[in-house]
């Protein structure tokens, strides 16, 4: 009965976790189970590879996910899964840590990579530390072994209509001393570059402050925000301090980062290393940023930027 | 809970947790992809400064008391002075030479044992995570061990009688929640801007009381639940595919981005 | 010998560093460009207890030792030499004379506001015809009943335009000559007969306000006499001993900033396919810079430590001042060299550092005057 459990705040991440979950379950030799609170979601989990789904009762309007902690922990005590994977959204992280606290379990946070060590009988996780300067490999001891995984670390598991699986309904009612009084949606915050899916970063190589407008336009096209390197804010005062990206500024983890005239000093690159795709445009072919970029163009921003705007504008239509 | 003479506004006793960490700005990459820690300095973990600041702001608004607590080795005394210079009236120093490179399960267990039966509190504040490991576990774990509710990633805290009204971050935006005291809250860095201690505050820090708690004062043992198998410098190198600086090159770049699903 | 700063001293340095990064760095270039007195920063320094560091709590000073104060001056000067100097002149040359030579009433009335941020201090000794040659002064101070009347012109008065409390020197007994003829008086702003004269447009430390002060039948009560008549030169020289430690610290701060900038630039400037930090010539320049900044730091700290121990420190303060000033001028220039053309342009900190550095060789006793002091001491 013991197995690999997955838990996520959103269905998309459930599907991602089922992917790595299936791999781990195979290595450990156990079943894969998912937790959710919605019947349609439960069906999707089964279709994406879960052997079993635990279906929790729905929350009342003033309850949050924390109302499930006690229930999940109790079940974990009886079943003692090998591994519990939780998607590290804000609530997911809290939930996972509290579960770990209740179960006295070891937990690896924000793992970039997971694998099972058959010899040690433990989960090996890779994660960043020291503000991104280092990569730590941790091994979880005891049972269960808990790990949180950032959204989009894994691809969504493949879907198969034919897949069967068990649905286990949980009857205990969720409860929590915390009451949600109000929910507010995020307004589109300009300059909240830490949450942006895409970031255009402006560096010293941008000669004219007027070109900032083009950078903003580019950011708008890719659905992102504009950030900058420290000299742009601190020395040239073209942009506010809180848009600085780097060691002493913001650390960002966008899907796409485009550096315009950014040389790529280490203090800046540390802030961008987690970007999924890094693009750079710079006149200096020896600029360090190219070593840390997936795609680069050695060229003059005055020529390249308008071309970029045109091409991306075209595909976005 | 201290009952205010004024009647309705309660004055909470606040305990804020801080960690004395390696200042990552001083870490360098050594040979063979190892991390070079030879010139590192230490600091109070950045988000813990937000926690201490929030405790002080709450005290300024609602009264009560603020104490700081930390776990470390016996010579980590500079952190105590730093923390006390930021406002708390006293500090608890849980120390032992073995308290080095603790992992979150241990930290939470030690804190819980140090607090239970020894320190009166209404509210415990923690940073959302530490700037060295950033595991973001200690706050929630500690709450569970103490059997109190936990709110994480808070951006605003208000005391309303014997409960707190807290605004916390979610993936979609914000939630306003009500939670009874005692409770534990982890704060997001957006919640405030930590004050820069003035000279007088720094000089006064050495005169504030520090209560030491040793390993022998605690039940123990504190076994690690995770083990670090290895640490290496993060590698920044990537693909490095270059495109020509003309229309064709830009077009090819955009196509590659599309294929990657980045557009 | 304990070469380590105490934890408290390290925290003080850290606090000043944070203060400077938060409030001074963002405006340093602008206040230099516009010769603007950073009033808001000085007020904040005062509010947070930084403007009367080495003076006792009974006058609302922070009661630190002189070493701690000097470290704070270095750290502030690292961000902006002008701001560091404003603090140093206020603390050492204005508050200093009142603390060391003033009576209880004077300390309560004048030292307290200088320490708690309520007032900015200034020091008016130098005259158009009397720089190193203090005895060539022509300011006359005549007794008139229970008052004294000051007539004369002072120049290069730092904090002159914005000062609230001035320490002014002049002849009360010209015939008695230098060591016995001058006296020092406390003159508060707004005293009739005292006016701020022409402002100086300077090469460097431009945010520090420097002006002439004109005294025409300026009447001050006898209660404002510092010490006794005739103690003027002694008060001036004593104040310089302290002030020099501050200037040495300021110079080290400037040199440290030059080093910081040079290291950062050398690592990122790529020529001939590699960062210039890989070139031996640049490496040696930076090595020398680092070595001499370290040496300078120990020199001013030693002088401060001697003072804190109650030991004689005049020679060491002079040595620190002359050496650190010449060191920082040299290395600020090297820093510009490392930056190449960019170092010569506005927008790069080293351009300002080089201009700021020069004055440290001149004020509070020129390098030549320092050498006289040292030689006089060593060849005794």
mmCIF file with all atom_site columns, C-alpha atoms in Angstrom, chain B residues 20 41-42 49 75-78 81-82 85-86 194-200 202-206, chain C residues 7-8 10-12 14-15 18-19 22-23 46-50 53 60-64 115-116:
data_model
loop_
_atom_site.group_PDB
_atom_site.id
_atom_site.type_symbol
_atom_site.label_atom_id
_atom_site.label_alt_id
_atom_site.label_comp_id
_atom_site.label_asym_id
_atom_site.label_entity_id
_atom_site.label_seq_id
_atom_site.pdbx_PDB_ins_code
_atom_site.Cartn_x
_atom_site.Cartn_y
_atom_site.Cartn_z
_atom_site.occupancy
_atom_site.B_iso_or_equiv
_atom_site.pdbx_formal_charge
_atom_site.auth_seq_id
_atom_site.auth_comp_id
_atom_site.auth_asym_id
_atom_site.auth_atom_id
_atom_site.pdbx_PDB_model_num
ATOM 1  C CA . UNK B 1 20  ? 22.939 33.909 11.720 1.00 0.00 ? 20  UNK B CA 1
ATOM 2  C CA . UNK B 1 41  ? 31.420 37.043 6.653  1.00 0.00 ? 41  UNK B CA 1
ATOM 3  C CA . UNK B 1 42  ? 28.136 36.467 8.482  1.00 0.00 ? 42  UNK B CA 1
ATOM 4  C CA . UNK B 1 49  ? 15.325 41.234 9.546  1.00 0.00 ? 49  UNK B CA 1
ATOM 5  C CA . UNK B 1 75  ? 30.667 32.318 19.599 1.00 0.00 ? 75  UNK B CA 1
ATOM 6  C CA . UNK B 1 76  ? 27.867 33.573 17.363 1.00 0.00 ? 76  UNK B CA 1
ATOM 7  C CA . UNK B 1 77  ? 27.417 36.506 19.739 1.00 0.00 ? 77  UNK B CA 1
ATOM 8  C CA . UNK B 1 78  ? 27.731 39.252 17.147 1.00 0.00 ? 78  UNK B CA 1
ATOM 9  C CA . UNK B 1 81  ? 24.045 42.348 19.283 1.00 0.00 ? 81  UNK B CA 1
ATOM 10 C CA . UNK B 1 82  ? 22.899 42.932 15.726 1.00 0.00 ? 82  UNK B CA 1
ATOM 11 C CA . UNK B 1 85  ? 20.190 46.709 17.974 1.00 0.00 ? 85  UNK B CA 1
ATOM 12 C CA . UNK B 1 86  ? 17.063 46.375 15.842 1.00 0.00 ? 86  UNK B CA 1
ATOM 13 C CA . UNK B 1 194 ? 13.921 46.874 8.006  1.00 0.00 ? 194 UNK B CA 1
ATOM 14 C CA . UNK B 1 195 ? 15.229 49.925 9.817  1.00 0.00 ? 195 UNK B CA 1
ATOM 15 C CA . UNK B 1 196 ? 18.913 50.665 9.805  1.00 0.00 ? 196 UNK B CA 1
ATOM 16 C CA . UNK B 1 197 ? 19.898 50.593 13.469 1.00 0.00 ? 197 UNK B CA 1
ATOM 17 C CA . UNK B 1 198 ? 21.009 53.983 14.688 1.00 0.00 ? 198 UNK B CA 1
ATOM 18 C CA . UNK B 1 199 ? 24.251 54.348 16.536 1.00 0.00 ? 199 UNK B CA 1
ATOM 19 C CA . UNK B 1 200 ? 22.518 54.553 19.913 1.00 0.00 ? 200 UNK B CA 1
ATOM 20 C CA . UNK B 1 202 ? 23.790 49.508 18.407 1.00 0.00 ? 202 UNK B CA 1
ATOM 21 C CA . UNK B 1 203 ? 25.495 50.743 21.532 1.00 0.00 ? 203 UNK B CA 1
ATOM 22 C CA . UNK B 1 204 ? 22.470 49.942 23.684 1.00 0.00 ? 204 UNK B CA 1
ATOM 23 C CA . UNK B 1 205 ? 22.328 46.388 22.324 1.00 0.00 ? 205 UNK B CA 1
ATOM 24 C CA . UNK B 1 206 ? 25.200 45.113 24.457 1.00 0.00 ? 206 UNK B CA 1
ATOM 25 C CA . UNK C 2 7   ? 31.878 43.019 17.728 1.00 0.00 ? 7   UNK C CA 1
ATOM 26 C CA . UNK C 2 8   ? 30.265 46.280 18.680 1.00 0.00 ? 8   UNK C CA 1
ATOM 27 C CA . UNK C 2 10  ? 32.152 45.991 13.660 1.00 0.00 ? 10  UNK C CA 1
ATOM 28 C CA . UNK C 2 11  ? 28.424 46.481 14.008 1.00 0.00 ? 11  UNK C CA 1
ATOM 29 C CA . UNK C 2 12  ? 28.872 50.243 14.133 1.00 0.00 ? 12  UNK C CA 1
ATOM 30 C CA . UNK C 2 14  ? 28.180 47.870 9.414  1.00 0.00 ? 14  UNK C CA 1
ATOM 31 C CA . UNK C 2 15  ? 25.431 50.282 10.432 1.00 0.00 ? 15  UNK C CA 1
ATOM 32 C CA . UNK C 2 18  ? 24.181 50.450 5.510  1.00 0.00 ? 18  UNK C CA 1
ATOM 33 C CA . UNK C 2 19  ? 23.255 54.055 6.238  1.00 0.00 ? 19  UNK C CA 1
ATOM 34 C CA . UNK C 2 22  ? 20.880 53.658 1.635  1.00 0.00 ? 22  UNK C CA 1
ATOM 35 C CA . UNK C 2 23  ? 20.958 57.406 2.020  1.00 0.00 ? 23  UNK C CA 1
ATOM 36 C CA . UNK C 2 46  ? 22.109 63.750 13.592 1.00 0.00 ? 46  UNK C CA 1
ATOM 37 C CA . UNK C 2 47  ? 18.817 62.077 14.444 1.00 0.00 ? 47  UNK C CA 1
ATOM 38 C CA . UNK C 2 48  ? 20.473 58.672 14.541 1.00 0.00 ? 48  UNK C CA 1
ATOM 39 C CA . UNK C 2 49  ? 23.227 59.802 16.883 1.00 0.00 ? 49  UNK C CA 1
ATOM 40 C CA . UNK C 2 50  ? 26.154 59.956 14.464 1.00 0.00 ? 50  UNK C CA 1
ATOM 41 C CA . UNK C 2 53  ? 29.947 60.086 18.585 1.00 0.00 ? 53  UNK C CA 1
ATOM 42 C CA . UNK C 2 60  ? 23.673 63.474 24.330 1.00 0.00 ? 60  UNK C CA 1
ATOM 43 C CA . UNK C 2 61  ? 26.751 62.172 22.579 1.00 0.00 ? 61  UNK C CA 1
ATOM 44 C CA . UNK C 2 62  ? 27.006 58.462 21.840 1.00 0.00 ? 62  UNK C CA 1
ATOM 45 C CA . UNK C 2 63  ? 29.970 58.051 24.173 1.00 0.00 ? 63  UNK C CA 1
ATOM 46 C CA . UNK C 2 64  ? 31.957 55.840 21.828 1.00 0.00 ? 64  UNK C CA 1
ATOM 47 C CA . UNK C 2 115 ? 25.710 66.055 19.647 1.00 0.00 ? 115 UNK C CA 1
ATOM 48 C CA . UNK C 2 116 ? 22.006 65.444 19.274 1.00 0.00 ? 116 UNK C CA 1
#
